[in-house]
mmCIF file of C-alpha atoms in Angstrom:
data_model
loop_
_atom_site.group_PDB
_atom_site.id
_atom_site.type_symbol
_atom_site.label_atom_id
_atom_site.label_comp_id
_atom_site.label_asym_id
_atom_site.label_seq_id
_atom_site.Cartn_x
_atom_site.Cartn_y
_atom_site.Cartn_z
ATOM 1 C CA UNK A 1 0.000 0.000 0.000
ATOM 2 C CA UNK A 2 1.182 3.511 -0.822
ATOM 3 C CA UNK A 3 0.748 6.280 1.732
ATOM 4 C CA UNK A 4 0.919 9.989 0.954
ATOM 5 C CA UNK A 5 1.488 12.540 3.698
ATOM 6 C CA UNK A 6 0.978 16.209 2.876
ATOM 7 C CA UNK A 7 2.169 19.219 4.839
ATOM 8 C CA UNK A 8 2.500 22.965 4.491
ATOM 9 C CA UNK A 9 -1.071 24.175 4.205
ATOM 10 C CA UNK A 10 -2.462 27.014 6.271
ATOM 11 C CA UNK A 11 -3.860 30.516 6.318
ATOM 12 C CA UNK A 12 -2.110 33.299 4.420
ATOM 13 C CA UNK A 13 -2.976 36.783 3.247
ATOM 14 C CA UNK A 14 -3.421 37.566 -0.410
ATOM 15 C CA UNK A 15 -0.058 38.076 -2.063
ATOM 16 C CA UNK A 16 1.654 35.714 0.342
ATOM 17 C CA UNK A 17 3.362 32.383 -0.226
ATOM 18 C CA UNK A 18 3.084 28.811 0.950
ATOM 19 C CA UNK A 19 5.013 25.658 0.164
ATOM 20 C CA UNK A 20 3.278 22.304 0.148
ATOM 21 C CA UNK A 21 5.164 19.034 0.517
ATOM 22 C CA UNK A 22 4.044 15.461 -0.035
ATOM 23 C CA UNK A 23 6.009 12.355 0.841
ATOM 24 C CA UNK A 24 5.107 8.992 -0.638
ATOM 25 C CA UNK A 25 5.969 5.938 1.426
ATOM 26 C CA UNK A 26 5.052 2.294 1.813
ATOM 27 C CA UNK A 27 5.040 -0.299 -0.929
ATOM 28 C CA UNK A 28 6.257 1.689 -3.920
ATOM 29 C CA UNK A 29 7.631 -0.099 -6.962
ATOM 30 C CA UNK A 30 7.706 2.862 -9.319
ATOM 31 C CA UNK A 31 6.295 6.364 -9.609
ATOM 32 C CA UNK A 32 5.523 7.812 -13.019
ATOM 33 C CA UNK A 33 4.093 11.155 -12.036
ATOM 34 C CA UNK A 34 3.413 13.187 -8.917
ATOM 35 C CA UNK A 35 1.257 16.228 -8.592
ATOM 36 C CA UNK A 36 -1.293 18.391 -6.880
ATOM 37 C CA UNK A 37 -5.000 18.812 -7.364
ATOM 38 C CA UNK A 38 -7.388 21.066 -5.480
ATOM 39 C CA UNK A 39 -11.061 21.262 -4.628
ATOM 40 C CA UNK A 40 -12.716 24.510 -3.617
ATOM 41 C CA UNK A 41 -16.037 24.382 -1.742
ATOM 42 C CA UNK A 42 -18.792 23.325 -4.121
ATOM 43 C CA UNK A 43 -16.357 22.642 -6.952
ATOM 44 C CA UNK A 44 -14.938 19.498 -8.451
ATOM 45 C CA UNK A 45 -11.337 18.504 -7.934
ATOM 46 C CA UNK A 46 -9.115 20.147 -10.543
ATOM 47 C CA UNK A 47 -5.526 19.758 -11.644
ATOM 48 C CA UNK A 48 -3.046 22.292 -10.304
ATOM 49 C CA UNK A 49 0.282 20.868 -11.433
ATOM 50 C CA UNK A 50 1.944 17.556 -12.206
ATOM 51 C CA UNK A 51 5.518 16.488 -12.801
ATOM 52 C CA UNK A 52 6.858 13.288 -14.333
ATOM 53 C CA UNK A 53 9.870 11.309 -13.159
ATOM 54 C CA UNK A 54 11.757 12.935 -16.014
ATOM 55 C CA UNK A 55 10.859 16.419 -14.852
ATOM 56 C CA UNK A 56 8.225 17.328 -17.410
ATOM 57 C CA UNK A 57 5.582 19.566 -15.878
ATOM 58 C CA UNK A 58 1.963 20.408 -16.575
ATOM 59 C CA UNK A 59 0.698 23.563 -14.879
ATOM 60 C CA UNK A 60 -2.880 24.824 -14.842
ATOM 61 C CA UNK A 61 -3.330 28.149 -16.617
ATOM 62 C CA UNK A 62 -4.922 29.641 -13.510
ATOM 63 C CA UNK A 63 -1.700 29.262 -11.522
ATOM 64 C CA UNK A 64 0.933 29.483 -14.241
ATOM 65 C CA UNK A 65 3.611 31.996 -13.353
ATOM 66 C CA UNK A 66 2.696 31.879 -9.654
ATOM 67 C CA UNK A 67 3.032 28.206 -8.688
ATOM 68 C CA UNK A 68 6.055 25.970 -9.222
ATOM 69 C CA UNK A 69 6.126 22.201 -8.890
ATOM 70 C CA UNK A 70 9.257 20.189 -8.195
ATOM 71 C CA UNK A 71 10.150 16.735 -6.958
ATOM 72 C CA UNK A 72 12.930 14.816 -5.288
ATOM 73 C CA UNK A 73 12.881 11.348 -6.816
ATOM 74 C CA UNK A 74 15.283 9.938 -4.246
ATOM 75 C CA UNK A 75 12.938 10.982 -1.447
ATOM 76 C CA UNK A 76 9.670 10.262 -3.290
ATOM 77 C CA UNK A 77 8.661 13.810 -2.442
ATOM 78 C CA UNK A 78 6.832 16.438 -4.460
ATOM 79 C CA UNK A 79 6.653 20.131 -3.648
ATOM 80 C CA UNK A 80 4.346 22.946 -4.667
ATOM 81 C CA UNK A 81 5.673 26.457 -4.199
ATOM 82 C CA UNK A 82 2.760 28.873 -4.264
ATOM 83 C CA UNK A 83 3.505 32.572 -4.634
ATOM 84 C CA UNK A 84 1.274 35.607 -5.126
ATOM 85 C CA UNK A 85 -1.625 33.709 -3.648
ATOM 86 C CA UNK A 86 -5.151 34.913 -4.341
ATOM 87 C CA UNK A 87 -8.408 34.332 -2.435
ATOM 88 C CA UNK A 88 -9.574 32.145 -5.329
ATOM 89 C CA UNK A 89 -6.700 29.757 -4.565
ATOM 90 C CA UNK A 90 -8.506 28.798 -1.363
ATOM 91 C CA UNK A 91 -9.163 25.061 -1.501
ATOM 92 C CA UNK A 92 -8.202 21.689 -0.141
ATOM 93 C CA UNK A 93 -5.043 20.624 -1.947
ATOM 94 C CA UNK A 94 -4.553 16.925 -2.623
ATOM 95 C CA UNK A 95 -1.314 15.182 -3.402
ATOM 96 C CA UNK A 96 -1.470 12.649 -6.230
ATOM 97 C CA UNK A 97 0.891 9.883 -7.243
ATOM 98 C CA UNK A 98 0.486 7.778 -10.383
ATOM 99 C CA UNK A 99 2.518 4.625 -10.130
ATOM 100 C CA UNK A 100 2.779 0.972 -9.181
ATOM 101 C CA UNK A 101 2.924 -0.647 -5.753
ATOM 102 C CA UNK A 102 4.647 -3.771 -7.100
ATOM 103 C CA UNK A 103 5.950 -5.312 -10.311
ATOM 104 C CA UNK A 104 2.733 -7.275 -10.794
ATOM 105 C CA UNK A 105 0.201 -4.552 -10.062
ATOM 106 C CA UNK A 106 -1.170 -2.038 -12.505
ATOM 107 C CA UNK A 107 -0.428 1.636 -12.433
ATOM 108 C CA UNK A 108 -3.031 3.607 -10.588
ATOM 109 C CA UNK A 109 -3.672 6.886 -8.840
ATOM 110 C CA UNK A 110 -2.997 7.292 -5.146
ATOM 111 C CA UNK A 111 -4.314 10.251 -3.163
ATOM 112 C CA UNK A 112 -3.382 12.039 0.020
ATOM 113 C CA UNK A 113 -5.898 13.151 2.631
ATOM 114 C CA UNK A 114 -5.652 16.788 1.581
ATOM 115 C CA UNK A 115 -4.365 19.937 3.211
ATOM 116 C CA UNK A 116 -6.358 23.151 3.557
ATOM 117 C CA UNK A 117 -5.051 26.345 2.003
ATOM 118 C CA UNK A 118 -6.952 29.503 2.873
ATOM 119 C CA UNK A 119 -6.084 32.864 1.349
ATOM 120 C CA UNK A 120 -7.652 35.901 2.982
ATOM 121 C CA UNK A 121 -8.279 39.134 1.119
#
């Protein structure tokens, strides 16, 4: 089983910064991609940013230029640096890993419990 532990959420004023971290542990055979999604109240979960094991990134237009995603493959850790935060960034942020728990299992998505980010105006 793969476990994801997120940290770094909190309350910040508009224009401020936060850095989210997510560590993947447990039975991990391989990780293809890691990333962050978010869900604001009443909204569906949406992609924020993803990064492959090779370092290719996919960033949502709504956060491009303000958020940066990075990962440490050796530590199975993904980071999300969030700058110039806006009230509309308020949401629960979920860590995502797409990978395999063993050589005989299929690739699948794994999700963290989520961390709250609140941006006050």
